Amino acid sequence: LMVPLAHTMKRVFSQMPSATEAEIFHLAKLPEVKVCFTGWMRRDEPEQYTQLIDSWINSDSLSERRAGVLAVNEGKRSEYTDIVKQLLEREQDHCIVGISIQTLPRIDPEHAVELVAPFLKHRHEGVRLSVVEALTPDSELAVKTLIMAMGDPDNRVRSQAIKRLTNISHELV
């Protein structure tokens, strides 16, 4: 509940002064909330921001790893593509896998489909749903992957695949 609330607050106060954002960051206890208030650090202390992301991603704490991937996603940090791919290979937590899948199109749009498509066979429906949500039907491989998702046993995955396919580019048809 705190994470969506923090994201909402961040949107409402999008022009928040850096000092206020930094104060909220330091007051927050949960890493997933802290990540919503790292804009000041990204702008004013980029080295400290990179160190924070690195420490979160390499943490033993699920909460911190989630925050690390969210920070990469929010900052569109393409230099983290290999790290997110490695995280996907070893991560067991389906939430972190899902966030990582949704992050790849933002940090490596050119290779995103080929990187996320294999996760359509993941045992957890939330991960498969993340694959479908990460894809836009703008390439033949993305369309094929979305068509495969229409056969998923989970209704939410199937429905989202159909929804995505209704936005298919006429150039691909």
C-alpha positions as a Markdown table, in Angstrom:
| # | Residue | x | y | z |
|---|---|---|---|---|
| 1 | Leu | 0.0 | 0.0 | 0.0 |
| 2 | Met | 2.9 | 2.4 | 0.8 |
| 3 | Val | 4.5 | 2.1 | -2.7 |
| 4 | Pro | 1.4 | 3.1 | -4.7 |
| 5 | Leu | 0.8 | 5.9 | -2.2 |
| 6 | Ala | 4.4 | 7.1 | -2.6 |
| 7 | His | 4.1 | 7.0 | -6.4 |
| 8 | Thr | 0.8 | 9.0 | -6.2 |
| 9 | Met | 2.4 | 11.5 | -3.9 |
| 10 | Lys | 5.4 | 11.8 | -6.3 |
| 11 | Arg | 3.1 | 12.5 | -9.3 |
| 12 | Val | 1.0 | 15.0 | -7.3 |
| 13 | Phe | 4.1 | 16.9 | -6.2 |
| 14 | Ser | 6.1 | 16.4 | -9.4 |
| 15 | Gln | 7.6 | 19.9 | -9.0 |
| 16 | Met | 8.8 | 19.1 | -5.5 |
| 17 | Pro | 11.9 | 21.0 | -4.5 |
| 18 | Ser | 15.0 | 18.8 | -4.2 |
| 19 | Ala | 15.4 | 19.6 | -0.5 |
| 20 | Thr | 11.9 | 18.4 | 0.3 |
| 21 | Glu | 12.3 | 15.3 | -1.8 |
| 22 | Ala | 15.6 | 14.5 | -0.1 |
| 23 | Glu | 13.9 | 15.0 | 3.3 |
| 24 | Ile | 11.2 | 12.5 | 2.4 |
| 25 | Phe | 13.7 | 10.1 | 1.1 |
| 26 | His | 15.6 | 10.2 | 4.4 |
| 27 | Leu | 12.4 | 9.9 | 6.5 |
| 28 | Ala | 11.1 | 6.9 | 4.5 |
| 29 | Lys | 11.8 | 3.5 | 5.9 |
| 30 | Leu | 10.9 | 1.1 | 3.0 |
| 31 | Pro | 13.3 | 1.0 | 0.1 |
| 32 | Glu | 10.3 | 0.7 | -2.3 |
| 33 | Val | 9.1 | 4.1 | -1.0 |
| 34 | Lys | 12.5 | 5.7 | -0.9 |
| 35 | Val | 13.0 | 4.9 | -4.6 |
| 36 | Cys | 10.0 | 7.2 | -5.4 |
| 37 | Phe | 12.0 | 10.1 | -3.9 |
| 38 | Thr | 15.4 | 9.7 | -5.5 |
| 39 | Gly | 15.1 | 12.3 | -8.2 |
| 40 | Trp | 17.1 | 14.8 | -6.2 |
| 41 | Met | 19.9 | 12.3 | -5.9 |
| 42 | Arg | 19.8 | 11.4 | -9.5 |
| 43 | Arg | 20.1 | 15.1 | -10.4 |
| 44 | Asp | 22.4 | 16.4 | -7.6 |
| 45 | Glu | 24.4 | 13.3 | -6.5 |
| 46 | Pro | 24.7 | 11.0 | -9.5 |
| 47 | Glu | 27.6 | 9.0 | -8.1 |
| 48 | Gln | 25.8 | 8.5 | -4.8 |
| 49 | Tyr | 22.6 | 7.5 | -6.8 |
| 50 | Thr | 24.6 | 4.8 | -8.7 |
| 51 | Gln | 26.1 | 3.5 | -5.5 |
| 52 | Leu | 22.6 | 3.3 | -4.0 |
| 53 | Ile | 21.2 | 1.3 | -6.9 |
| 54 | Asp | 24.2 | -1.0 | -6.9 |
| 55 | Ser | 23.8 | -1.7 | -3.2 |
| 56 | Trp | 20.1 | -2.3 | -3.5 |
| 57 | Ile | 20.4 | -4.6 | -6.6 |
| 58 | Asn | 23.1 | -6.7 | -4.9 |
| 59 | Ser | 21.4 | -6.8 | -1.5 |
| 60 | Asp | 20.1 | -10.0 | 0.1 |
| 61 | Ser | 16.9 | -8.1 | 1.0 |
| 62 | Leu | 14.0 | -8.6 | -1.4 |
| 63 | Ser | 12.7 | -5.2 | -0.6 |
| 64 | Glu | 16.1 | -3.6 | -1.5 |
| 65 | Arg | 16.4 | -5.6 | -4.7 |
| 66 | Arg | 12.9 | -4.6 | -5.7 |
| 67 | Ala | 13.8 | -0.9 | -5.1 |
| 68 | Gly | 17.0 | -1.3 | -7.1 |
| 69 | Val | 15.2 | -2.6 | -10.2 |
| 70 | Leu | 12.5 | 0.1 | -9.7 |
| 71 | Ala | 15.2 | 2.8 | -9.6 |
| 72 | Val | 16.8 | 1.4 | -12.8 |
| 73 | Asn | 13.3 | 1.5 | -14.4 |
| 74 | Glu | 12.5 | 5.0 | -13.2 |
| 75 | Gly | 15.8 | 6.4 | -14.3 |
| 76 | Lys | 15.9 | 4.5 | -17.6 |
| 77 | Arg | 19.4 | 3.4 | -16.8 |
| 78 | Ser | 20.5 | 1.5 | -19.9 |
| 79 | Glu | 24.0 | 0.8 | -18.4 |
| 80 | Tyr | 22.2 | -1.6 | -16.1 |
| 81 | Thr | 20.9 | -3.9 | -18.9 |
| 82 | Asp | 23.4 | -6.6 | -18.3 |
| 83 | Ile | 22.8 | -6.5 | -14.5 |
| 84 | Val | 19.0 | -6.8 | -15.0 |
| 85 | Lys | 19.5 | -9.7 | -17.3 |
| 86 | Gln | 21.8 | -11.4 | -14.8 |
| 87 | Leu | 19.2 | -10.7 | -12.1 |
| 88 | Leu | 16.5 | -12.4 | -14.2 |
| 89 | Glu | 18.7 | -15.5 | -14.5 |
| 90 | Arg | 19.2 | -15.9 | -10.8 |
| 91 | Glu | 16.2 | -14.3 | -9.2 |
| 92 | Gln | 13.6 | -16.5 | -7.5 |
| 93 | Asp | 11.1 | -13.8 | -6.3 |
| 94 | His | 8.4 | -13.5 | -8.9 |
| 95 | Cys | 7.8 | -9.8 | -8.0 |
| 96 | Ile | 11.4 | -8.9 | -8.8 |
| 97 | Val | 11.3 | -10.9 | -12.0 |
| 98 | Gly | 8.1 | -9.1 | -13.1 |
| 99 | Ile | 9.6 | -5.7 | -12.4 |
| 100 | Ser | 12.8 | -6.6 | -14.2 |
| 101 | Ile | 10.8 | -7.8 | -17.2 |
| 102 | Gln | 8.9 | -4.5 | -17.3 |
| 103 | Thr | 12.2 | -2.6 | -16.9 |
| 104 | Leu | 13.9 | -4.1 | -20.0 |
| 105 | Pro | 11.8 | -2.3 | -22.6 |
| 106 | Arg | 12.7 | 1.0 | -21.0 |
| 107 | Ile | 16.5 | 0.3 | -20.8 |
| 108 | Asp | 17.0 | -1.9 | -23.9 |
| 109 | Pro | 14.0 | -1.4 | -26.2 |
| 110 | Glu | 15.9 | -2.9 | -29.2 |
| 111 | His | 16.3 | -6.3 | -27.5 |
| 112 | Ala | 13.4 | -6.3 | -25.1 |
| 113 | Val | 11.2 | -8.7 | -26.9 |
| 114 | Glu | 13.8 | -11.4 | -27.2 |
| 115 | Leu | 14.8 | -10.9 | -23.6 |
| 116 | Val | 11.3 | -11.1 | -22.1 |
| 117 | Ala | 9.6 | -13.6 | -24.4 |
| 118 | Pro | 11.1 | -16.7 | -22.7 |
| 119 | Phe | 9.4 | -15.7 | -19.5 |
| 120 | Leu | 6.0 | -16.3 | -21.0 |
| 121 | Lys | 6.7 | -19.9 | -19.9 |
| 122 | His | 7.3 | -18.9 | -16.3 |
| 123 | Arg | 5.3 | -20.8 | -13.6 |
| 124 | His | 3.9 | -17.7 | -12.0 |
| 125 | Glu | 1.0 | -16.0 | -13.8 |
| 126 | Gly | 2.2 | -12.5 | -12.5 |
| 127 | Val | 5.5 | -12.9 | -14.4 |
| 128 | Arg | 3.7 | -14.0 | -17.6 |
| 129 | Leu | 1.4 | -11.0 | -17.2 |
| 130 | Ser | 4.5 | -8.8 | -16.9 |
| 131 | Val | 5.7 | -10.1 | -20.2 |
| 132 | Val | 2.5 | -9.3 | -22.0 |
| 133 | Glu | 2.4 | -5.8 | -20.4 |
| 134 | Ala | 6.0 | -5.2 | -21.4 |
| 135 | Leu | 5.3 | -5.9 | -25.1 |
| 136 | Thr | 4.0 | -3.6 | -27.7 |
| 137 | Pro | 2.9 | -5.2 | -31.0 |
| 138 | Asp | 5.4 | -3.3 | -33.1 |
| 139 | Ser | 7.5 | -6.3 | -34.4 |
| 140 | Glu | 6.8 | -9.7 | -35.7 |
| 141 | Leu | 8.4 | -11.4 | -32.7 |
| 142 | Ala | 6.3 | -9.3 | -30.3 |
| 143 | Val | 3.1 | -10.2 | -32.2 |
| 144 | Lys | 4.0 | -13.9 | -32.2 |
| 145 | Thr | 4.7 | -13.7 | -28.4 |
| 146 | Leu | 1.4 | -12.0 | -27.7 |
| 147 | Ile | -0.4 | -14.6 | -29.9 |
| 148 | Met | 1.2 | -17.3 | -27.8 |
| 149 | Ala | 0.0 | -15.5 | -24.6 |
| 150 | Met | -3.6 | -15.8 | -25.9 |
| 151 | Gly | -3.2 | -19.6 | -25.0 |
| 152 | Asp | -2.2 | -18.9 | -21.4 |
| 153 | Pro | -4.1 | -20.7 | -18.7 |
| 154 | Asp | -4.6 | -17.4 | -16.8 |
| 155 | Asn | -7.5 | -15.3 | -17.9 |
| 156 | Arg | -5.7 | -12.0 | -17.0 |
| 157 | Val | -2.8 | -12.9 | -19.2 |
| 158 | Arg | -5.1 | -13.9 | -22.1 |
| 159 | Ser | -7.2 | -10.7 | -21.8 |
| 160 | Gln | -4.1 | -8.5 | -21.7 |
| 161 | Ala | -2.6 | -10.2 | -24.7 |
| 162 | Ile | -5.9 | -9.6 | -26.7 |
| 163 | Lys | -5.9 | -6.0 | -25.5 |
| 164 | Arg | -2.3 | -5.5 | -26.7 |
| 165 | Leu | -3.0 | -7.1 | -30.0 |
| 166 | Thr | -5.9 | -4.7 | -30.7 |
| 167 | Asn | -3.2 | -2.0 | -30.9 |
| 168 | Ile | -1.3 | -3.9 | -33.6 |
| 169 | Ser | 0.5 | -1.7 | -36.2 |
| 170 | His | -1.2 | -1.9 | -39.6 |
| 171 | Glu | 2.2 | -2.2 | -41.2 |
| 172 | Leu | 2.6 | -5.7 | -39.5 |
| 173 | Val | -0.7 | -7.0 | -40.7 |
